[in-house]
CSV table of C-alpha atoms in Angstrom, one decimal:
chain,number,residue,atom,x,y,z
R,1,MET,CA,112.8,195.6,137.0
R,2,GLU,CA,111.3,193.4,139.7
R,3,LYS,CA,113.7,192.7,142.6
R,4,ALA,CA,114.7,189.1,143.0
R,5,VAL,CA,113.9,187.3,146.3
R,6,ASP,CA,116.9,187.0,148.5
R,7,TYR,CA,117.1,183.4,149.7
R,8,GLU,CA,120.6,183.7,151.3
R,9,ILE,CA,120.0,182.9,155.0
R,10,ALA,CA,123.2,184.8,156.1
R,11,ASN,CA,121.5,188.0,154.9
R,12,TRP,CA,118.4,187.3,157.1
R,13,ASN,CA,120.1,187.5,160.5
R,14,LEU,CA,118.6,190.8,161.6
R,15,VAL,CA,117.0,191.7,164.9
R,16,PRO,CA,113.5,190.2,164.5
R,17,VAL,CA,111.4,193.4,164.8
R,18,LYS,CA,108.8,192.4,162.3
R,19,TYR,CA,108.4,189.0,164.0
R,20,LEU,CA,108.1,190.5,167.4
R,21,ASP,CA,105.5,193.0,166.1
R,22,PHE,CA,103.6,190.1,164.6
R,23,PHE,CA,103.9,188.0,167.8
R,24,GLN,CA,102.7,190.9,170.0
R,25,LYS,CA,99.9,191.6,167.6
R,26,LYS,CA,101.2,195.0,166.8
R,27,ALA,CA,101.3,194.3,163.1
R,28,ASP,CA,98.8,192.3,160.9
R,29,TYR,CA,101.1,190.6,158.4
R,30,LYS,CA,99.7,188.0,156.1
R,31,ILE,CA,101.6,185.1,157.3
R,32,GLU,CA,101.8,181.5,156.1
R,33,SER,CA,102.3,178.4,158.2
R,34,ILE,CA,103.2,174.8,157.6
R,35,ARG,CA,102.5,172.5,160.5
R,36,ASP,CA,104.1,169.3,159.2
R,37,LEU,CA,107.4,170.5,157.7
R,38,ASN,CA,109.3,167.5,156.4
R,39,TYR,CA,113.1,168.2,156.8
R,40,ASN,CA,115.9,166.6,158.8
R,41,CYS,CA,115.8,168.4,162.1
R,42,LEU,CA,119.5,167.9,162.8
R,43,ARG,CA,120.5,169.5,159.5
R,44,LEU,CA,118.1,172.4,159.8
R,45,TYR,CA,119.2,173.2,163.4
R,46,SER,CA,122.8,173.0,162.2
R,47,LEU,CA,122.1,175.4,159.3
R,48,PHE,CA,121.0,178.1,161.7
R,49,LYS,CA,124.0,177.5,163.9
R,50,CYS,CA,126.6,177.6,161.1
R,51,VAL,CA,125.3,181.0,159.8
R,52,GLY,CA,126.1,182.7,163.1
R,53,ILE,CA,123.2,182.1,165.5
R,54,ASP,CA,124.9,180.7,168.6
R,55,LYS,CA,121.7,179.0,170.1
R,56,PRO,CA,118.0,178.9,169.4
R,57,ASN,CA,116.7,182.5,169.6
R,58,GLY,CA,113.0,182.1,169.2
R,59,ILE,CA,110.5,183.5,171.6
R,60,TYR,CA,109.4,180.0,172.8
R,61,THR,CA,113.0,179.1,173.7
R,62,MET,CA,113.4,182.3,175.6
R,63,PHE,CA,110.4,181.5,177.8
R,64,LYS,CA,111.0,177.8,178.3
R,65,GLU,CA,111.0,176.3,181.8
R,66,GLY,CA,113.4,173.6,182.8
R,67,LEU,CA,115.1,171.5,180.1
R,68,PRO,CA,113.8,171.6,176.5
R,69,LEU,CA,112.4,168.1,176.6
R,70,ASP,CA,110.2,169.2,179.5
R,71,ASN,CA,108.4,171.7,177.2
R,72,LEU,CA,105.8,171.5,174.5
R,73,ILE,CA,108.3,173.3,172.2
R,74,TRP,CA,111.9,172.1,172.3
R,75,TRP,CA,113.6,174.9,170.3
R,76,ASP,CA,112.8,177.6,167.7
R,77,PHE,CA,114.8,180.0,165.5
R,78,VAL,CA,113.8,183.3,164.0
R,79,VAL,CA,115.6,185.1,161.2
R,80,GLU,CA,114.5,188.3,159.5
R,81,ASN,CA,115.5,190.7,156.7
R,82,ASP,CA,114.0,193.9,155.4
R,83,GLU,CA,111.3,191.9,153.4
R,84,GLY,CA,110.1,189.4,156.0
R,85,PHE,CA,110.8,186.8,158.7
R,86,VAL,CA,111.0,183.1,159.1
R,87,HIS,CA,110.1,181.4,162.4
R,88,LEU,CA,111.1,177.7,162.6
R,89,VAL,CA,109.7,175.7,165.6
R,90,ARG,CA,110.5,172.2,166.7
R,91,THR,CA,107.6,171.0,168.9
R,92,CYS,CA,107.6,167.7,170.7
R,93,LYS,CA,105.6,166.3,167.9
R,94,GLN,CA,106.6,168.0,164.6
R,95,LEU,CA,108.6,170.6,162.8
R,96,GLU,CA,106.6,173.8,162.0
R,97,VAL,CA,107.4,177.1,160.2
R,98,THR,CA,105.6,180.4,160.1
R,99,PHE,CA,106.8,183.0,157.6
R,100,TYR,CA,106.0,186.3,156.0
R,101,HIS,CA,107.5,188.0,153.0
R,102,GLU,CA,106.5,191.1,151.1
R,103,ASP,CA,107.0,189.3,147.8
R,104,SER,CA,104.2,186.7,147.4
R,105,ASN,CA,106.5,184.6,145.2
R,106,PHE,CA,108.7,183.8,148.2
R,107,ASN,CA,108.9,180.0,148.6
R,108,ILE,CA,109.9,178.6,152.0
R,109,HIS,CA,111.0,175.3,150.6
R,110,THR,CA,113.3,177.1,148.1
R,111,PHE,CA,114.7,179.0,151.1
R,112,PHE,CA,115.5,175.8,153.1
R,113,GLN,CA,116.7,173.7,150.1
R,114,LYS,CA,119.0,176.4,148.7
R,115,ASN,CA,120.6,177.0,152.1
R,116,LEU,CA,120.9,173.4,153.1
R,117,GLU,CA,122.7,172.7,149.8
R,118,LYS,CA,124.9,175.7,149.9
R,119,TYR,CA,126.0,175.1,153.5
R,120,LYS,CA,126.1,171.4,153.4
R,121,ASP,CA,129.9,171.2,154.2
R,122,GLU,CA,129.5,173.6,157.1
R,123,ILE,CA,126.5,171.7,158.4
R,124,ASN,CA,128.5,168.5,158.3
R,125,ILE,CA,131.3,170.1,160.4
R,126,GLN,CA,128.7,171.6,162.8
R,127,ILE,CA,127.1,168.2,163.4
R,128,LEU,CA,130.5,166.8,164.5
R,129,LYS,CA,130.5,169.4,167.3
R,130,PHE,CA,127.3,168.1,168.9
R,131,GLU,CA,127.1,165.3,171.5
R,132,LYS,CA,126.3,162.1,169.6
R,133,HIS,CA,124.3,159.5,171.5
R,134,ILE,CA,124.2,156.0,170.1
R,135,VAL,CA,120.8,154.5,171.1
R,136,TYR,CA,120.7,150.9,172.0
R,137,ILE,CA,117.9,148.4,172.9
R,138,ASN,CA,118.3,147.5,176.5
R,139,HIS,CA,117.8,143.8,176.1
R,140,TYR,CA,118.0,143.2,179.8
R,141,LYS,CA,114.9,145.4,180.4
R,142,SER,CA,113.1,143.8,177.4
R,143,TYR,CA,113.7,140.3,178.7
R,144,LEU,CA,112.8,141.3,182.2
R,145,ASN,CA,109.5,142.6,181.1
R,146,SER,CA,108.9,139.4,179.1
R,147,ILE,CA,109.6,137.0,182.0
R,148,THR,CA,107.6,138.9,184.6
R,149,ASP,CA,104.6,138.5,182.3
R,150,LEU,CA,105.3,134.9,181.3
R,151,ILE,CA,105.8,133.7,184.9
R,152,GLU,CA,102.2,134.7,185.8
R,153,GLU,CA,100.9,132.8,182.7
R,154,VAL,CA,102.9,129.7,183.5
R,155,ARG,CA,101.9,129.7,187.1
R,156,SER,CA,98.2,130.0,186.2
R,157,LYS,CA,98.2,126.9,184.1
R,158,ASN,CA,96.4,124.0,185.7
R,159,LEU,CA,98.5,120.9,185.0
R,160,ASP,CA,96.6,118.4,187.2
R,161,GLU,CA,96.5,115.1,185.3
R,162,PRO,CA,93.1,113.5,184.7
R,163,SER,CA,92.1,110.7,187.0
R,164,LEU,CA,93.0,107.4,185.4
R,165,ILE,CA,90.6,104.6,184.7
R,166,LYS,CA,92.0,101.3,186.0
R,167,GLY,CA,92.0,98.7,183.4
R,168,HIS,CA,90.4,99.1,179.9
R,169,ILE,CA,86.8,98.4,180.8
R,170,ALA,CA,84.6,101.2,182.3
R,171,PRO,CA,81.1,102.7,182.1
R,172,LYS,CA,80.5,105.1,179.3
R,173,GLU,CA,80.0,108.0,181.8
R,174,ASP,CA,83.5,107.4,183.3
R,175,ILE,CA,85.1,107.2,179.8
R,176,ASP,CA,83.4,110.5,178.7
R,177,ILE,CA,84.6,112.3,181.8
R,178,TYR,CA,88.1,110.9,181.3
R,179,LEU,CA,88.2,112.0,177.7
R,180,SER,CA,86.9,115.4,178.5
R,181,ASP,CA,89.6,115.8,181.3
R,182,LEU,CA,92.2,114.5,178.9
R,183,LYS,CA,91.4,117.1,176.3
R,184,LEU,CA,91.5,119.9,178.9
R,185,TYR,CA,94.9,118.5,180.1
R,186,THR,CA,96.2,118.3,176.6
R,187,ASP,CA,95.1,121.8,175.8
R,188,ASN,CA,96.7,123.2,178.9
R,189,LEU,CA,100.0,121.3,178.2
R,190,ILE,CA,100.1,122.6,174.7
R,191,THR,CA,99.7,126.3,175.8
R,192,PHE,CA,102.1,125.7,178.8
R,193,HIS,CA,105.0,124.2,176.8
R,194,PRO,CA,105.9,127.2,174.6
R,195,LYS,CA,105.4,129.7,177.4
R,196,ALA,CA,107.6,127.6,179.8
R,197,LYS,CA,110.3,127.2,177.3
R,198,SER,CA,110.2,130.8,176.3
R,199,LEU,CA,110.4,131.8,180.0
R,200,LEU,CA,113.4,129.6,180.6
R,201,LEU,CA,115.2,130.9,177.5
R,202,ASN,CA,114.3,134.5,178.2
R,203,THR,CA,115.4,134.2,181.8
R,204,ALA,CA,118.9,133.0,180.5
R,205,PHE,CA,119.0,135.8,177.9
R,206,MET,CA,118.0,138.4,180.6
R,207,ILE,CA,120.9,137.3,182.9
R,208,GLU,CA,123.4,137.4,180.0
R,209,SER,CA,122.1,140.8,179.0
R,210,PHE,CA,122.3,142.0,182.6
R,211,ILE,CA,126.0,141.0,182.8
R,212,ASN,CA,126.8,142.6,179.5
R,213,ILE,CA,125.2,145.9,180.5
R,214,ILE,CA,126.9,145.8,183.9
R,215,ILE,CA,130.2,145.4,182.0
R,216,ARG,CA,129.5,148.2,179.6
R,217,ILE,CA,128.5,150.6,182.3
R,218,GLY,CA,131.3,149.7,184.6
R,219,VAL,CA,134.1,149.1,182.1
R,220,LYS,CA,137.5,150.6,183.0
R,221,LYS,CA,138.2,153.9,181.3
R,222,GLU,CA,141.4,152.6,179.8
R,223,LEU,CA,139.4,150.0,177.8
R,224,LEU,CA,137.2,152.7,176.2
R,225,ASN,CA,140.1,153.5,173.9
R,226,TYR,CA,140.6,149.8,173.1
R,227,GLU,CA,137.2,148.7,171.8
R,228,ASN,CA,138.7,145.6,170.2
R,229,VAL,CA,139.9,144.3,173.6
R,230,LEU,CA,136.5,145.1,175.2
R,231,LYS,CA,134.8,143.4,172.3
R,232,LYS,CA,136.9,140.2,172.8
R,233,TYR,CA,136.0,140.2,176.5
R,234,LEU,CA,132.3,140.6,175.7
R,235,ASN,CA,132.6,137.5,173.4
R,236,TYR,CA,134.0,135.3,176.2
R,237,SER,CA,131.8,132.5,177.4
R,238,PHE,CA,129.4,133.5,180.2
R,239,LYS,CA,131.4,131.8,182.8
R,240,GLU,CA,134.6,133.5,181.6
R,241,LYS,CA,132.9,136.9,181.8
R,242,LEU,CA,132.0,136.2,185.4
R,243,GLU,CA,135.5,135.0,186.3
R,244,ASN,CA,137.2,138.1,184.8
R,245,ILE,CA,134.6,140.9,185.5
R,246,LYS,CA,136.6,142.6,188.3
R,247,PHE,CA,139.6,142.9,186.0
R,248,PHE,CA,137.8,144.5,183.2
R,249,THR,CA,135.6,146.8,185.3
R,250,HIS,CA,136.2,149.4,188.0
R,251,ILE,CA,132.9,149.0,190.0
R,252,PHE,CA,133.5,145.6,191.7
R,253,ASN,CA,134.9,145.3,195.2
R,254,HIS,CA,135.3,141.6,195.0
R,255,ASP,CA,135.6,138.8,192.4
R,256,ILE,CA,132.6,136.7,191.7
R,257,ASP,CA,132.7,133.4,193.6
R,258,ILE,CA,132.0,130.8,190.9
R,259,ASP,CA,131.3,128.1,193.6
R,260,ARG,CA,128.4,130.0,195.2
R,261,GLN,CA,125.0,128.4,194.7
R,262,GLU,CA,123.6,131.5,193.0
R,263,ILE,CA,126.3,131.2,190.3
R,264,LYS,CA,126.0,127.4,189.9
R,265,ASN,CA,122.2,127.7,189.3
R,266,ILE,CA,122.7,130.3,186.6
R,267,LEU,CA,125.5,128.3,185.0
R,268,ASP,CA,123.2,125.4,184.8
R,269,LEU,CA,120.5,127.6,183.3
R,270,MET,CA,123.0,128.8,180.6
R,271,SER,CA,123.9,125.2,179.8
R,272,ILE,CA,120.2,124.3,179.5
R,273,ARG,CA,119.7,127.4,177.3
R,274,ASN,CA,122.6,126.4,175.0
R,275,LYS,CA,121.3,122.8,174.7
R,276,TYR,CA,117.8,124.0,173.8
R,277,VAL,CA,119.0,126.6,171.3
R,278,HIS,CA,121.7,124.4,169.6
R,279,PHE,CA,119.6,121.2,170.0
R,280,ASP,CA,122.4,119.0,171.3
R,281,GLU,CA,120.9,115.6,170.6
R,282,ASN,CA,123.3,113.8,172.9
R,283,SER,CA,122.5,115.9,176.0
R,284,LYS,CA,120.4,114.5,178.8
R,285,ILE,CA,118.1,117.5,178.6
R,286,ASN,CA,117.0,116.5,175.1
R,287,ILE,CA,116.9,112.7,175.6
R,288,LEU,CA,113.6,111.4,176.9
R,289,GLY,CA,114.6,107.8,177.2
R,290,GLU,CA,115.1,104.7,175.1
R,291,GLU,CA,112.5,102.3,173.7
R,292,TYR,CA,112.7,98.9,172.0
R,293,PHE,CA,110.7,97.1,169.3
R,294,ASP,CA,110.8,93.6,168.0
R,295,ASP,CA,109.9,94.3,164.4
R,296,ILE,CA,106.4,95.7,164.8
R,297,PHE,CA,105.9,94.7,168.4
R,298,PRO,CA,106.5,97.5,171.0
R,299,LEU,CA,108.5,96.5,174.1
R,300,PHE,CA,107.6,99.6,176.2
R,301,ASN,CA,107.8,99.0,180.0
R,302,LEU,CA,104.7,99.5,182.2
R,303,THR,CA,104.3,103.0,183.6
R,304,LYS,CA,102.4,104.4,186.5
R,305,LYS,CA,100.5,106.7,184.2
R,306,SER,CA,98.6,105.8,181.1
R,307,PHE,CA,100.4,105.5,177.8
R,308,GLN,CA,98.7,108.7,176.5
R,309,ILE,CA,99.6,110.8,179.6
R,310,GLU,CA,103.2,109.5,179.3
R,311,VAL,CA,103.5,110.6,175.7
R,312,LEU,CA,101.9,114.0,176.4
R,313,ASN,CA,104.2,114.6,179.4
R,314,LYS,CA,107.3,113.6,177.4
R,315,THR,CA,106.3,116.0,174.6
R,316,TYR,CA,105.1,119.1,176.4
R,317,LEU,CA,106.1,118.9,180.1
R,318,ASN,CA,109.7,120.0,179.3
R,319,PRO,CA,110.8,122.2,181.0
R,320,SER,CA,108.8,121.3,184.0
R,321,LYS,CA,106.9,123.8,186.0
R,322,GLU,CA,109.3,123.2,189.0
R,323,ASN,CA,112.4,123.9,186.9
R,324,VAL,CA,110.9,127.0,185.4
R,325,GLU,CA,110.1,128.3,188.9
R,326,LYS,CA,113.6,127.4,190.2
R,327,TYR,CA,115.5,129.2,187.5
R,328,TYR,CA,113.2,132.2,187.5
R,329,GLU,CA,113.9,132.7,191.2
R,330,SER,CA,117.6,131.9,190.7
R,331,ALA,CA,117.9,134.7,188.2
R,332,PHE,CA,116.9,137.4,190.8
R,333,ASN,CA,119.1,135.8,193.5
R,334,PHE,CA,122.0,136.0,191.0
R,335,ILE,CA,121.3,139.7,190.3
R,336,ASP,CA,121.1,140.4,194.1
R,337,TYR,CA,124.5,138.7,194.5
R,338,ILE,CA,126.1,140.6,191.8
R,339,PHE,CA,125.0,143.9,193.3
R,340,SER,CA,126.4,142.8,196.6
R,341,LEU,CA,129.8,142.8,195.1
R,342,ILE,CA,129.6,146.3,193.5
R,343,ASP,CA,130.9,149.4,195.3
R,344,TYR,CA,127.9,151.0,197.0
R,345,ARG,CA,128.7,154.4,195.4
R,346,TYR,CA,127.7,153.1,192.0
R,347,ILE,CA,124.7,150.9,192.8
R,348,GLU,CA,121.9,153.5,192.7
R,349,ASN,CA,123.0,154.9,189.4
R,350,ILE,CA,123.5,151.5,187.8
R,351,LYS,CA,120.0,150.4,189.0
R,352,ILE,CA,118.5,153.5,187.3
R,353,LEU,CA,120.4,153.0,184.1
R,354,ILE,CA,119.6,149.3,183.6
R,355,GLU,CA,115.9,150.1,183.9
R,356,ILE,CA,116.0,152.5,181.0
R,357,ASN,CA,114.9,151.3,177.6
R,358,PRO,CA,116.2,152.4,175.1
R,359,LEU,CA,119.6,153.3,176.6
R,360,SER,CA,122.0,155.7,174.9
R,361,TYR,CA,125.8,156.0,174.9
R,362,ASN,CA,127.3,159.5,174.8
R,363,THR,CA,130.2,159.2,172.5
R,364,LYS,CA,131.8,162.5,173.6
R,365,LYS,CA,131.6,161.9,177.3
R,366,LYS,CA,131.8,158.1,177.0
R,367,VAL,CA,129.1,157.4,179.4
R,368,TYR,CA,125.7,155.7,179.3
R,369,SER,CA,122.6,157.9,179.8
R,370,ALA,CA,118.9,158.3,179.2
R,371,ILE,CA,118.0,160.8,176.5
R,372,PHE,CA,114.3,160.0,176.0
R,373,PRO,CA,111.6,161.2,178.4
R,374,ASP,CA,109.0,158.8,179.8
R,375,ALA,CA,107.0,157.5,176.8
R,376,GLY,CA,103.8,158.2,178.7
R,377,ILE,CA,104.5,162.0,178.6
R,378,GLU,CA,102.7,163.8,175.8
R,379,PHE,CA,102.0,167.5,175.4
R,380,TYR,CA,98.8,168.7,173.9
R,381,LEU,CA,97.1,172.1,173.9
R,382,ASP,CA,93.3,172.5,174.2
R,383,LEU,CA,91.6,173.9,171.1
R,384,LYS,CA,90.2,177.3,172.1
R,385,LYS,CA,86.9,178.1,170.4
């Protein structure tokens, strides 16, 4: 009678002699490999842990240098029984498995699926023992990247108005030049307007995100156990957050002086942002003036600029280039001021954390951290011919 394949992983935890003989080329087993294995890495890793393997025991893990993320291969497991071996490898790019079995009917997917199902409760318990990191978008960093790009585009826009023609009679050549300049001016205004408004709004959002992340990083330890209280504070108005930030955090040496110019400028910016976003029709920022008609007859006053230029400027030159520049500079003055109030022992680490995107929160240690390496780092091996 043909012997049934033993898929029980607990029976495979032998010293991997066969695998080492294969790895050292002392044996020529007919192995099979799958380079793009499609399983949940967390659950597979937990499976090996919960059947008695304390930590990854593969040959690559043994010879790793530095932390796993610094290596081409992050971790690997080897299990073996009298009939064969299984070598599971998590590279920086994919999940791979190499296996050998004396019985050609052995199916690696059956091996994983049966054990993942059998040990699912143990796997769930094992997962709870790991450090869980909740990964967040760092909106501050995203908005910062956005405004540093936008400011260059806004600054580069030529908003010089076309030279006016006095009166309404002029040579054709002058009219053609004026119309050409007017078209160029209109095109520049149309491209300037959404970028300027986006810059203003994103600058306000950046500042609010900055304060929120400062609060999250520096929150008093007592509040970590009272998430509802912290959530209520984070839902305060921007001004209220500033006024109470020293009470809710442990990193500030002094209260924020609401009367300082750096703060006043940013409070103005927040007010402008809110009026744009909520379209407050009664606010000065959204009202461009008043005009009168007598039935069909317009009663517009005379202006220094032409009627066309006036209409274009009312439509597109809001916010103005000067205001955009003012609030852009004010944002960085505000950040500098906030850092001047923080205990110097925390500043360096805070500055590192706020530049990380995405940012993670370690739920076990209750601290923010970076868990992803530089996105520009990739590992590849040359193909040897």
